[in-house]
Amino acid sequence: MTYAERLPSPDLGRFVRCVWAHEEVSRSGEPFRVLPDGCVDVVWNGVSLRVAGPDTGPVLEALPAGAPVSGVRFHPGAAPALLGVPASAIRDARVSLESLWGGDAVRLAEALSEAGSVEERASLLEQAMAGRAVRAGAPDPLVGALVRRLAQGGQGSLDGLASELGVSTRQLLRRCTAAVGYGPKVLERVLRFQEAMRRMQAEPEVPLARLAVAVGYADQAHLAHETMALGGLTPAALRERVR
């Protein structure tokens, strides 16, 4: 399996984290495990366009055998501006892009089915997103500030986060749920889980107990609980996966 990411065109930078492609995802058609990352993806699986909503647990994704899969991954909180629905409406779900975009999605799928290369498919996906971006408002700046705060290792109570960001607790919860798909505390867990995976990949020899504390878990048992809840894997199995 070959997986590659690249940055989007500059005009999409505030919405899209990356454009990605899997070549020969599965010769047998066996499902592969998708782990929560706080993001929403639009995915072309060789047959149809699907929206992968923000996940709160592991998802076993079934794809046609040997399908060349391409996609666009939004920054946490940015998808609603281009998709036209709150992220909470597609949480833990896989929905057709046609159900959100109508005929625009049908025409994009037809073009993708005729594309002859990974780069051509990526360009078509980008062009479609850029067309929406011209008419879209900016992603919620409050949610952007929250994501940056949590990604830097910030933790705290919901009331404390709201106070730091200058809004009420109710407003923070409402705006985060609409933009990201779930509340700030779930987002905190997902981003910490992602940081744990990054550390496992970058520092494979560091003992798990030390890594757990370094990324904000209380101890190794806390790490184990979260990797099982969010990834369906033990810390050792997760480390082996990301090597």
PDB file of N, CA and C in Angstrom, residues 10 25 45 58 60 101 104 124-125 146 227 239:
ATOM      1  N   PRO A  10      -2.888  27.222  -2.275  1.00  0.00           N
ATOM      2  CA  PRO A  10      -2.937  28.283  -1.255  1.00  0.00           C
ATOM      3  C   PRO A  10      -4.338  28.811  -0.960  1.00  0.00           C
ATOM      4  N   VAL A  25      -5.170   0.156  -2.026  1.00  0.00           N
ATOM      5  CA  VAL A  25      -5.510   0.107  -0.611  1.00  0.00           C
ATOM      6  C   VAL A  25      -5.633  -1.323  -0.117  1.00  0.00           C
ATOM      7  N   ASN A  45     -13.639   6.738  -3.686  1.00  0.00           N
ATOM      8  CA  ASN A  45     -13.182   5.359  -3.504  1.00  0.00           C
ATOM      9  C   ASN A  45     -13.121   4.567  -4.804  1.00  0.00           C
ATOM     10  N   PRO A  58     -12.776   3.994  16.462  1.00  0.00           N
ATOM     11  CA  PRO A  58     -12.227   3.387  15.251  1.00  0.00           C
ATOM     12  C   PRO A  58     -13.329   2.951  14.298  1.00  0.00           C
ATOM     13  N   LEU A  60     -13.859   0.532  10.771  1.00  0.00           N
ATOM     14  CA  LEU A  60     -13.321  -0.393   9.781  1.00  0.00           C
ATOM     15  C   LEU A  60     -13.959  -0.053   8.445  1.00  0.00           C
ATOM     16  N   TRP A 101     -24.383  18.007  -1.722  1.00  0.00           N
ATOM     17  CA  TRP A 101     -24.093  18.917  -2.840  1.00  0.00           C
ATOM     18  C   TRP A 101     -24.994  18.718  -4.047  1.00  0.00           C
ATOM     19  N   ASP A 104     -23.850  18.926  -8.202  1.00  0.00           N
ATOM     20  CA  ASP A 104     -22.414  19.229  -8.238  1.00  0.00           C
ATOM     21  C   ASP A 104     -21.593  17.984  -7.913  1.00  0.00           C
ATOM     22  N   LEU A 124      -8.941  17.619  -9.539  1.00  0.00           N
ATOM     23  CA  LEU A 124     -10.397  17.738  -9.658  1.00  0.00           C
ATOM     24  C   LEU A 124     -11.047  17.979  -8.298  1.00  0.00           C
ATOM     25  N   LEU A 125     -10.579  17.255  -7.285  1.00  0.00           N
ATOM     26  CA  LEU A 125     -11.114  17.457  -5.941  1.00  0.00           C
ATOM     27  C   LEU A 125     -10.820  18.870  -5.454  1.00  0.00           C
ATOM     28  N   LEU A 146      -9.451  27.457  19.674  1.00  0.00           N
ATOM     29  CA  LEU A 146      -9.559  26.305  20.570  1.00  0.00           C
ATOM     30  C   LEU A 146      -8.672  25.160  20.093  1.00  0.00           C
ATOM     31  N   THR A 227      -6.268   4.562  24.079  1.00  0.00           N
ATOM     32  CA  THR A 227      -5.953   3.943  22.786  1.00  0.00           C
ATOM     33  C   THR A 227      -6.965   2.853  22.446  1.00  0.00           C
ATOM     34  N   ARG A 239       1.516   1.301  18.587  1.00  0.00           N
ATOM     35  CA  ARG A 239       2.905   1.648  18.256  1.00  0.00           C
ATOM     36  C   ARG A 239       3.391   0.835  17.064  1.00  0.00           C
TER      37      ARG A 239
END
